[in-house]
């Protein structure tokens, strides 16, 4: 591995750890379950949280590296999450996706247990204005490549998918997008739930929501510290990512582990 490759490898590991802790702080923690991955498309390698630890505990050394075309290794690699095939199959199906999140956030699970669908209730919801949030009726654990492929098909071009009775899958252009979408989804559903208790919903009109999304977010490649061009794309996503990095460092404590 060249020095640049080492630097890139370390950066992805740190980004996975930051993402895990960021979503843990936003309602995605479920004991040791839930996972975040980043896809290094140039090398065909997936960086993914290992099992056995909670999202809020992950450090850069807790990240596994897996070639996404090697389906068999998903079931033989020690400490690989059972449901990692969701990640690999989405990366195979979507060349615009380079970060995937799966976990079991309670508000999204509550919505998936009903006939309700996400409404444009606030600025968080506009993250999903273009394609909405579809749902899949497979209530099982997603442990095989065939099941992972069905999840990827149900996701289609969307940013998020409800797995009914189970959890969510989030797909992002990069890890900033996947974390932001994860945070937005749970917040938007929470707001929608409370709003619907107060009275009939008055959502943001669809065309306004789509326009607002375009003005709020501009998708560009997330630069790693190994990239030559370190210029910011100037979106709020950079600012949010810096916040998540600061907040995870602020909460850092050293706790002895048994696993
Ligand atoms: Zn799951």
PDB file of C-alpha atoms and ligand atoms in Angstrom:
ATOM      1  CA  UNK A   1       0.000   0.000   0.000  1.00  0.00           C
ATOM      2  CA  UNK A   2       1.403   3.407  -0.976  1.00  0.00           C
ATOM      3  CA  UNK A   3       1.500   6.267   1.530  1.00  0.00           C
ATOM      4  CA  UNK A   4      -1.473   7.883  -0.212  1.00  0.00           C
ATOM      5  CA  UNK A   5      -3.399   4.594  -0.061  1.00  0.00           C
ATOM      6  CA  UNK A   6      -2.577   4.251   3.635  1.00  0.00           C
ATOM      7  CA  UNK A   7      -3.828   7.763   4.246  1.00  0.00           C
ATOM      8  CA  UNK A   8      -7.017   7.058   2.295  1.00  0.00           C
ATOM      9  CA  UNK A   9      -7.526   3.785   4.198  1.00  0.00           C
ATOM     10  CA  UNK A  10      -7.135   5.527   7.563  1.00  0.00           C
ATOM     11  CA  UNK A  11      -9.487   8.322   6.470  1.00  0.00           C
ATOM     12  CA  UNK A  12     -12.286   5.921   5.511  1.00  0.00           C
ATOM     13  CA  UNK A  13     -11.914   4.077   8.808  1.00  0.00           C
ATOM     14  CA  UNK A  14     -12.188   7.331  10.748  1.00  0.00           C
ATOM     15  CA  UNK A  15     -15.192   8.410   8.665  1.00  0.00           C
ATOM     16  CA  UNK A  16     -17.036   5.142   9.412  1.00  0.00           C
ATOM     17  CA  UNK A  17     -16.347   5.595  13.124  1.00  0.00           C
ATOM     18  CA  UNK A  18     -17.554   9.201  13.086  1.00  0.00           C
ATOM     19  CA  UNK A  19     -20.697   8.213  11.158  1.00  0.00           C
ATOM     20  CA  UNK A  20     -21.507   5.400  13.604  1.00  0.00           C
ATOM     21  CA  UNK A  21     -21.277   7.722  16.575  1.00  0.00           C
ATOM     22  CA  UNK A  22     -23.197  10.491  14.828  1.00  0.00           C
ATOM     23  CA  UNK A  23     -26.199   8.290  14.056  1.00  0.00           C
ATOM     24  CA  UNK A  24     -26.036   6.700  17.516  1.00  0.00           C
ATOM     25  CA  UNK A  25     -26.591  10.186  18.912  1.00  0.00           C
ATOM     26  CA  UNK A  26     -29.641  10.557  16.637  1.00  0.00           C
ATOM     27  CA  UNK A  27     -31.646   7.537  17.773  1.00  0.00           C
ATOM     28  CA  UNK A  28     -30.031   4.786  15.697  1.00  0.00           C
ATOM     29  CA  UNK A  29     -28.382   2.890  18.566  1.00  0.00           C
ATOM     30  CA  UNK A  30     -29.732  -0.641  19.248  1.00  0.00           C
ATOM     31  CA  UNK A  31     -27.268  -2.408  21.558  1.00  0.00           C
ATOM     32  CA  UNK A  32     -24.569  -3.822  19.243  1.00  0.00           C
ATOM     33  CA  UNK A  33     -26.749  -3.810  16.100  1.00  0.00           C
ATOM     34  CA  UNK A  34     -26.786  -1.332  13.230  1.00  0.00           C
ATOM     35  CA  UNK A  35     -23.959  -0.621  10.828  1.00  0.00           C
ATOM     36  CA  UNK A  36     -22.423   2.009   8.567  1.00  0.00           C
ATOM     37  CA  UNK A  37     -20.282   1.405   5.500  1.00  0.00           C
ATOM     38  CA  UNK A  38     -18.323   3.445   2.987  1.00  0.00           C
ATOM     39  CA  UNK A  39     -17.489   2.134  -0.489  1.00  0.00           C
ATOM     40  CA  UNK A  40     -14.103   2.862  -2.036  1.00  0.00           C
ATOM     41  CA  UNK A  41     -15.331   2.390  -5.581  1.00  0.00           C
ATOM     42  CA  UNK A  42     -11.864   2.797  -7.102  1.00  0.00           C
ATOM     43  CA  UNK A  43     -10.631  -0.299  -5.249  1.00  0.00           C
ATOM     44  CA  UNK A  44     -13.940  -2.174  -4.928  1.00  0.00           C
ATOM     45  CA  UNK A  45     -13.569  -2.222  -1.148  1.00  0.00           C
ATOM     46  CA  UNK A  46     -16.233  -1.693   1.497  1.00  0.00           C
ATOM     47  CA  UNK A  47     -15.288  -0.244   4.891  1.00  0.00           C
ATOM     48  CA  UNK A  48     -17.865  -1.380   7.456  1.00  0.00           C
ATOM     49  CA  UNK A  49     -18.342  -1.343  11.240  1.00  0.00           C
ATOM     50  CA  UNK A  50     -17.658  -4.699  12.831  1.00  0.00           C
ATOM     51  CA  UNK A  51     -20.209  -6.538  14.954  1.00  0.00           C
ATOM     52  CA  UNK A  52     -19.984  -6.941  18.706  1.00  0.00           C
ATOM     53  CA  UNK A  53     -19.884  -3.241  19.553  1.00  0.00           C
ATOM     54  CA  UNK A  54     -22.504  -0.507  19.734  1.00  0.00           C
ATOM     55  CA  UNK A  55     -22.600   2.301  17.193  1.00  0.00           C
ATOM     56  CA  UNK A  56     -21.593   4.750  19.912  1.00  0.00           C
ATOM     57  CA  UNK A  57     -18.417   2.788  20.730  1.00  0.00           C
ATOM     58  CA  UNK A  58     -16.848   2.532  17.307  1.00  0.00           C
ATOM     59  CA  UNK A  59     -13.285   3.638  16.763  1.00  0.00           C
ATOM     60  CA  UNK A  60     -11.298   3.586  13.528  1.00  0.00           C
ATOM     61  CA  UNK A  61      -9.752   0.241  14.494  1.00  0.00           C
ATOM     62  CA  UNK A  62     -13.246  -1.345  14.628  1.00  0.00           C
ATOM     63  CA  UNK A  63     -13.755  -1.150  10.874  1.00  0.00           C
ATOM     64  CA  UNK A  64     -13.550  -4.156   8.534  1.00  0.00           C
ATOM     65  CA  UNK A  65     -12.491  -3.971   4.873  1.00  0.00           C
ATOM     66  CA  UNK A  66     -14.311  -6.234   2.434  1.00  0.00           C
ATOM     67  CA  UNK A  67     -14.185  -6.644  -1.388  1.00  0.00           C
ATOM     68  CA  UNK A  68     -17.868  -6.296  -2.373  1.00  0.00           C
ATOM     69  CA  UNK A  69     -17.746  -8.914  -5.130  1.00  0.00           C
ATOM     70  CA  UNK A  70     -16.740 -11.642  -2.645  1.00  0.00           C
ATOM     71  CA  UNK A  71     -20.200 -12.755  -1.417  1.00  0.00           C
ATOM     72  CA  UNK A  72     -18.878 -15.917   0.246  1.00  0.00           C
ATOM     73  CA  UNK A  73     -16.489 -13.980   2.455  1.00  0.00           C
ATOM     74  CA  UNK A  74     -19.432 -12.071   3.921  1.00  0.00           C
ATOM     75  CA  UNK A  75     -20.380 -15.273   5.750  1.00  0.00           C
ATOM     76  CA  UNK A  76     -16.881 -16.364   6.747  1.00  0.00           C
ATOM     77  CA  UNK A  77     -15.202 -13.113   7.795  1.00  0.00           C
ATOM     78  CA  UNK A  78     -14.962 -12.977  11.592  1.00  0.00           C
ATOM     79  CA  UNK A  79     -16.856 -10.060  13.160  1.00  0.00           C
ATOM     80  CA  UNK A  80     -18.793  -9.264   9.940  1.00  0.00           C
ATOM     81  CA  UNK A  81     -22.414  -8.236  10.607  1.00  0.00           C
ATOM     82  CA  UNK A  82     -24.994 -10.843   9.505  1.00  0.00           C
ATOM     83  CA  UNK A  83     -26.858  -8.276   7.404  1.00  0.00           C
ATOM     84  CA  UNK A  84     -23.865  -6.867   5.512  1.00  0.00           C
ATOM     85  CA  UNK A  85     -25.239  -8.094   2.166  1.00  0.00           C
ATOM     86  CA  UNK A  86     -27.637  -5.154   2.169  1.00  0.00           C
ATOM     87  CA  UNK A  87     -24.619  -2.887   1.786  1.00  0.00           C
ATOM     88  CA  UNK A  88     -22.839  -4.860  -0.936  1.00  0.00           C
ATOM     89  CA  UNK A  89     -25.973  -5.345  -3.029  1.00  0.00           C
ATOM     90  CA  UNK A  90     -26.859  -1.641  -2.912  1.00  0.00           C
ATOM     91  CA  UNK A  91     -23.319  -0.750  -4.026  1.00  0.00           C
ATOM     92  CA  UNK A  92     -23.641  -3.209  -6.920  1.00  0.00           C
ATOM     93  CA  UNK A  93     -27.042  -1.816  -7.925  1.00  0.00           C
ATOM     94  CA  UNK A  94     -26.388   1.923  -7.508  1.00  0.00           C
ATOM     95  CA  UNK A  95     -23.242   3.553  -8.883  1.00  0.00           C
ATOM     96  CA  UNK A  96     -24.253   6.856  -7.291  1.00  0.00           C
ATOM     97  CA  UNK A  97     -24.165   5.395  -3.754  1.00  0.00           C
ATOM     98  CA  UNK A  98     -20.923   5.269  -1.778  1.00  0.00           C
ATOM     99  CA  UNK A  99     -22.179   5.008   1.794  1.00  0.00           C
ATOM    100  CA  UNK A 100     -24.915   2.816   3.289  1.00  0.00           C
ATOM    101  CA  UNK A 101     -26.464   2.712   6.760  1.00  0.00           C
ATOM    102  CA  UNK A 102     -28.703   0.058   8.275  1.00  0.00           C
ATOM    103  CA  UNK A 103     -30.165   0.190  11.762  1.00  0.00           C
ATOM    104  CA  UNK A 104     -33.382   0.012  13.766  1.00  0.00           C
ATOM    105  CA  UNK A 105     -34.479   3.583  14.673  1.00  0.00           C
ATOM    106  CA  UNK A 106     -37.818   3.462  16.537  1.00  0.00           C
ATOM    107  CA  UNK A 107     -39.773   6.264  14.819  1.00  0.00           C
ATOM    108  CA  UNK A 108     -39.005   4.900  11.356  1.00  0.00           C
ATOM    109  CA  UNK A 109     -39.928   1.388  12.514  1.00  0.00           C
ATOM    110  CA  UNK A 110     -43.213   2.789  13.850  1.00  0.00           C
ATOM    111  CA  UNK A 111     -44.008   4.316  10.446  1.00  0.00           C
ATOM    112  CA  UNK A 112     -43.093   1.067   8.705  1.00  0.00           C
ATOM    113  CA  UNK A 113     -45.607  -0.736  10.898  1.00  0.00           C
ATOM    114  CA  UNK A 114     -48.445   1.357   9.434  1.00  0.00           C
ATOM    115  CA  UNK A 115     -49.872   2.380   6.066  1.00  0.00           C
ATOM    116  CA  UNK A 116     -48.524   5.922   6.624  1.00  0.00           C
ATOM    117  CA  UNK A 117     -45.939   7.432   4.294  1.00  0.00           C
ATOM    118  CA  UNK A 118     -43.490  10.264   4.833  1.00  0.00           C
ATOM    119  CA  UNK A 119     -45.042  13.688   4.298  1.00  0.00           C
ATOM    120  CA  UNK A 120     -43.126  16.923   3.692  1.00  0.00           C
ATOM    121  CA  UNK A 121     -43.786  18.120   7.238  1.00  0.00           C
ATOM    122  CA  UNK A 122     -40.541  20.067   7.753  1.00  0.00           C
ATOM    123  CA  UNK A 123     -37.112  20.872   6.309  1.00  0.00           C
ATOM    124  CA  UNK A 124     -35.788  17.432   7.307  1.00  0.00           C
ATOM    125  CA  UNK A 125     -38.398  15.749   5.126  1.00  0.00           C
ATOM    126  CA  UNK A 126     -37.334  17.608   1.962  1.00  0.00           C
ATOM    127  CA  UNK A 127     -34.229  15.381   1.905  1.00  0.00           C
ATOM    128  CA  UNK A 128     -36.656  12.779   0.500  1.00  0.00           C
ATOM    129  CA  UNK A 129     -38.734  15.060  -1.730  1.00  0.00           C
ATOM    130  CA  UNK A 130     -37.486  13.597  -4.997  1.00  0.00           C
ATOM    131  CA  UNK A 131     -38.156   9.873  -4.543  1.00  0.00           C
ATOM    132  CA  UNK A 132     -40.002   9.563  -1.229  1.00  0.00           C
ATOM    133  CA  UNK A 133     -39.290   6.711   1.184  1.00  0.00           C
ATOM    134  CA  UNK A 134     -40.483   3.334  -0.159  1.00  0.00           C
ATOM    135  CA  UNK A 135     -41.028   0.269   2.036  1.00  0.00           C
ATOM    136  CA  UNK A 136     -40.394  -3.456   1.686  1.00  0.00           C
ATOM    137  CA  UNK A 137     -42.551  -6.126   3.319  1.00  0.00           C
ATOM    138  CA  UNK A 138     -39.714  -8.562   4.045  1.00  0.00           C
ATOM    139  CA  UNK A 139     -39.742  -8.728   7.853  1.00  0.00           C
ATOM    140  CA  UNK A 140     -36.871 -11.214   8.067  1.00  0.00           C
ATOM    141  CA  UNK A 141     -33.193 -10.612   8.796  1.00  0.00           C
ATOM    142  CA  UNK A 142     -31.423  -9.826   5.515  1.00  0.00           C
ATOM    143  CA  UNK A 143     -28.577 -12.338   5.538  1.00  0.00           C
ATOM    144  CA  UNK A 144     -28.233 -13.579   1.944  1.00  0.00           C
ATOM    145  CA  UNK A 145     -27.153 -11.875  -1.256  1.00  0.00           C
ATOM    146  CA  UNK A 146     -30.563 -12.668  -2.771  1.00  0.00           C
ATOM    147  CA  UNK A 147     -32.330 -10.884   0.079  1.00  0.00           C
ATOM    148  CA  UNK A 148     -29.851  -7.998  -0.174  1.00  0.00           C
ATOM    149  CA  UNK A 149     -30.588  -7.694  -3.894  1.00  0.00           C
ATOM    150  CA  UNK A 150     -34.343  -7.547  -3.157  1.00  0.00           C
ATOM    151  CA  UNK A 151     -33.690  -4.744  -0.667  1.00  0.00           C
ATOM    152  CA  UNK A 152     -31.621  -2.860  -3.258  1.00  0.00           C
ATOM    153  CA  UNK A 153     -34.428  -3.304  -5.825  1.00  0.00           C
ATOM    154  CA  UNK A 154     -37.048  -2.036  -3.361  1.00  0.00           C
ATOM    155  CA  UNK A 155     -34.859   0.984  -2.586  1.00  0.00           C
ATOM    156  CA  UNK A 156     -34.749   1.901  -6.298  1.00  0.00           C
ATOM    157  CA  UNK A 157     -33.426   5.434  -6.778  1.00  0.00           C
ATOM    158  CA  UNK A 158     -34.482   6.574  -3.279  1.00  0.00           C
ATOM    159  CA  UNK A 159     -32.298   7.701  -0.375  1.00  0.00           C
ATOM    160  CA  UNK A 160     -34.071   5.616   2.238  1.00  0.00           C
ATOM    161  CA  UNK A 161     -36.104   2.429   2.519  1.00  0.00           C
ATOM    162  CA  UNK A 162     -38.328   1.278   5.381  1.00  0.00           C
ATOM    163  CA  UNK A 163     -37.876  -2.414   6.221  1.00  0.00           C
ATOM    164  CA  UNK A 164     -41.286  -3.136   7.756  1.00  0.00           C
ATOM    165  CA  UNK A 165     -41.132  -4.466  11.284  1.00  0.00           C
ATOM    166  CA  UNK A 166     -37.352  -4.239  11.218  1.00  0.00           C
ATOM    167  CA  UNK A 167     -35.560  -0.944  10.476  1.00  0.00           C
ATOM    168  CA  UNK A 168     -34.257   1.252   7.693  1.00  0.00           C
ATOM    169  CA  UNK A 169     -31.679   1.314   4.950  1.00  0.00           C
ATOM    170  CA  UNK A 170     -30.120   4.644   3.990  1.00  0.00           C
ATOM    171  CA  UNK A 171     -28.108   5.268   0.815  1.00  0.00           C
ATOM    172  CA  UNK A 172     -25.901   8.309   0.290  1.00  0.00           C
ATOM    173  CA  UNK A 173     -23.605   9.723  -2.352  1.00  0.00           C
ATOM    174  CA  UNK A 174     -20.988   9.707   0.396  1.00  0.00           C
ATOM    175  CA  UNK A 175     -20.887   9.363   4.146  1.00  0.00           C
ATOM    176  CA  UNK A 176     -21.945  12.984   4.771  1.00  0.00           C
ATOM    177  CA  UNK A 177     -25.108  12.339   2.757  1.00  0.00           C
ATOM    178  CA  UNK A 178     -25.932   9.015   4.370  1.00  0.00           C
ATOM    179  CA  UNK A 179     -25.540  10.387   7.900  1.00  0.00           C
ATOM    180  CA  UNK A 180     -27.490  13.536   7.088  1.00  0.00           C
ATOM    181  CA  UNK A 181     -30.280  11.498   5.466  1.00  0.00           C
ATOM    182  CA  UNK A 182     -30.401   9.147   8.461  1.00  0.00           C
ATOM    183  CA  UNK A 183     -30.694  12.054  10.891  1.00  0.00           C
ATOM    184  CA  UNK A 184     -33.300  13.806   8.721  1.00  0.00           C
ATOM    185  CA  UNK A 185     -35.442  10.670   8.323  1.00  0.00           C
ATOM    186  CA  UNK A 186     -35.831   9.940  12.008  1.00  0.00           C
ATOM    187  CA  UNK A 187     -36.461  13.617  12.863  1.00  0.00           C
ATOM    188  CA  UNK A 188     -38.996  14.069  10.068  1.00  0.00           C
ATOM    189  CA  UNK A 189     -40.973  10.967  11.063  1.00  0.00           C
ATOM    190  CA  UNK A 190     -40.923  12.059  14.712  1.00  0.00           C
ATOM    191  CA  UNK A 191     -42.253  15.493  13.782  1.00  0.00           C
ATOM    192  CA  UNK A 192     -44.892  13.943  11.497  1.00  0.00           C
ATOM    193  CA  UNK A 193     -46.040  11.637  14.279  1.00  0.00           C
ATOM    194  CA  UNK A 194     -46.483  14.492  16.756  1.00  0.00           C
ATOM    195  CA  UNK A 195     -48.009  16.792  14.135  1.00  0.00           C
ATOM    196  CA  UNK A 196     -50.601  14.203  13.175  1.00  0.00           C
ATOM    197  CA  UNK A 197     -51.681  14.031  16.826  1.00  0.00           C
ATOM    198  CA  UNK A 198     -52.306  17.791  16.824  1.00  0.00           C
ATOM    199  CA  UNK A 199     -54.471  17.893  13.725  1.00  0.00           C
ATOM    200  CA  UNK A 200     -54.662  17.216   9.996  1.00  0.00           C
ATOM    201  CA  UNK A 201     -51.249  17.594   8.331  1.00  0.00           C
ATOM    202  CA  UNK A 202     -50.446  20.627   6.186  1.00  0.00           C
ATOM    203  CA  UNK A 203     -47.283  19.464   4.407  1.00  0.00           C
ATOM    204  CA  UNK A 204     -44.931  21.615   2.343  1.00  0.00           C
ATOM    205  CA  UNK A 205     -46.152  21.457  -1.303  1.00  0.00           C
ATOM    206  CA  UNK A 206     -44.186  18.908  -3.351  1.00  0.00           C
ATOM    207  CA  UNK A 207     -42.778  21.421  -5.848  1.00  0.00           C
ATOM    208  CA  UNK A 208     -41.665  23.756  -3.058  1.00  0.00           C
ATOM    209  CA  UNK A 209     -40.010  20.857  -1.209  1.00  0.00           C
ATOM    210  CA  UNK A 210     -38.094  19.741  -4.312  1.00  0.00           C
ATOM    211  CA  UNK A 211     -36.908  23.268  -5.021  1.00  0.00           C
ATOM    212  CA  UNK A 212     -35.878  23.793  -1.423  1.00  0.00           C
ATOM    213  CA  UNK A 213     -33.842  20.571  -1.447  1.00  0.00           C
ATOM    214  CA  UNK A 214     -31.888  21.732  -4.500  1.00  0.00           C
ATOM    215  CA  UNK A 215     -31.096  25.061  -2.893  1.00  0.00           C
ATOM    216  CA  UNK A 216     -30.140  23.567   0.461  1.00  0.00           C
ATOM    217  CA  UNK A 217     -27.917  20.751  -0.795  1.00  0.00           C
ATOM    218  CA  UNK A 218     -25.528  20.485  -3.715  1.00  0.00           C
ATOM    219  CA  UNK A 219     -24.174  16.979  -4.275  1.00  0.00           C
ATOM    220  CA  UNK A 220     -20.460  16.807  -4.928  1.00  0.00           C
ATOM    221  CA  UNK A 221     -17.821  14.223  -4.154  1.00  0.00           C
ATOM    222  CA  UNK A 222     -16.702  14.169  -0.535  1.00  0.00           C
ATOM    223  CA  UNK A 223     -12.960  14.770  -0.531  1.00  0.00           C
ATOM    224  CA  UNK A 224     -10.719  12.705   1.664  1.00  0.00           C
ATOM    225  CA  UNK A 225      -7.575  14.163   3.177  1.00  0.00           C
ATOM    226  CA  UNK A 226      -5.671  12.054   0.645  1.00  0.00           C
ATOM    227  CA  UNK A 227      -7.194  13.939  -2.286  1.00  0.00           C
ATOM    228  CA  UNK A 228      -5.096  16.642  -3.906  1.00  0.00           C
ATOM    229  CA  UNK A 229      -7.920  19.152  -4.177  1.00  0.00           C
ATOM    230  CA  UNK A 230      -8.991  19.907  -0.633  1.00  0.00           C
ATOM    231  CA  UNK A 231     -11.343  22.731  -1.570  1.00  0.00           C
ATOM    232  CA  UNK A 232     -14.764  22.575   0.038  1.00  0.00           C
ATOM    233  CA  UNK A 233     -17.875  22.171  -2.078  1.00  0.00           C
ATOM    234  CA  UNK A 234     -19.345  24.916   0.049  1.00  0.00           C
ATOM    235  CA  UNK A 235     -22.464  23.044   1.144  1.00  0.00           C
ATOM    236  CA  UNK A 236     -23.865  22.806   4.632  1.00  0.00           C
ATOM    237  CA  UNK A 237     -22.908  19.110   4.591  1.00  0.00           C
ATOM    238  CA  UNK A 238     -19.272  20.005   5.215  1.00  0.00           C
ATOM    239  CA  UNK A 239     -20.283  22.110   8.185  1.00  0.00           C
ATOM    240  CA  UNK A 240     -22.458  19.288   9.549  1.00  0.00           C
ATOM    241  CA  UNK A 241     -19.685  16.747   9.100  1.00  0.00           C
ATOM    242  CA  UNK A 242     -17.242  18.962  11.000  1.00  0.00           C
ATOM    243  CA  UNK A 243     -19.799  19.156  13.813  1.00  0.00           C
ATOM    244  CA  UNK A 244     -20.178  15.355  13.930  1.00  0.00           C
ATOM    245  CA  UNK A 245     -16.399  14.979  14.083  1.00  0.00           C
ATOM    246  CA  UNK A 246     -16.124  17.509  16.931  1.00  0.00           C
ATOM    247  CA  UNK A 247     -19.029  16.035  18.859  1.00  0.00           C
ATOM    248  CA  UNK A 248     -17.668  12.466  18.639  1.00  0.00           C
ATOM    249  CA  UNK A 249     -14.250  13.614  19.907  1.00  0.00           C
ATOM    250  CA  UNK A 250     -15.931  15.543  22.719  1.00  0.00           C
ATOM    251  CA  UNK A 251     -17.734  12.398  23.877  1.00  0.00           C
ATOM    252  CA  UNK A 252     -14.645  10.188  23.667  1.00  0.00           C
ATOM    253  CA  UNK A 253     -13.909   8.098  26.730  1.00  0.00           C
ATOM    254  CA  UNK A 254     -11.731   5.037  27.055  1.00  0.00           C
ATOM    255  CA  UNK A 255     -13.733   2.039  28.284  1.00  0.00           C
ATOM    256  CA  UNK A 256     -12.103  -1.417  28.606  1.00  0.00           C
ATOM    257  CA  UNK A 257     -13.642  -4.016  26.223  1.00  0.00           C
ATOM    258  CA  UNK A 258     -14.338  -7.704  26.595  1.00  0.00           C
ATOM    259  CA  UNK A 259     -14.732  -8.310  22.830  1.00  0.00           C
TER     260      UNK A 259
HETATM  261 ZN1  LIG B   1     -31.350  -5.211  10.992  1.00  0.00          ZN
END
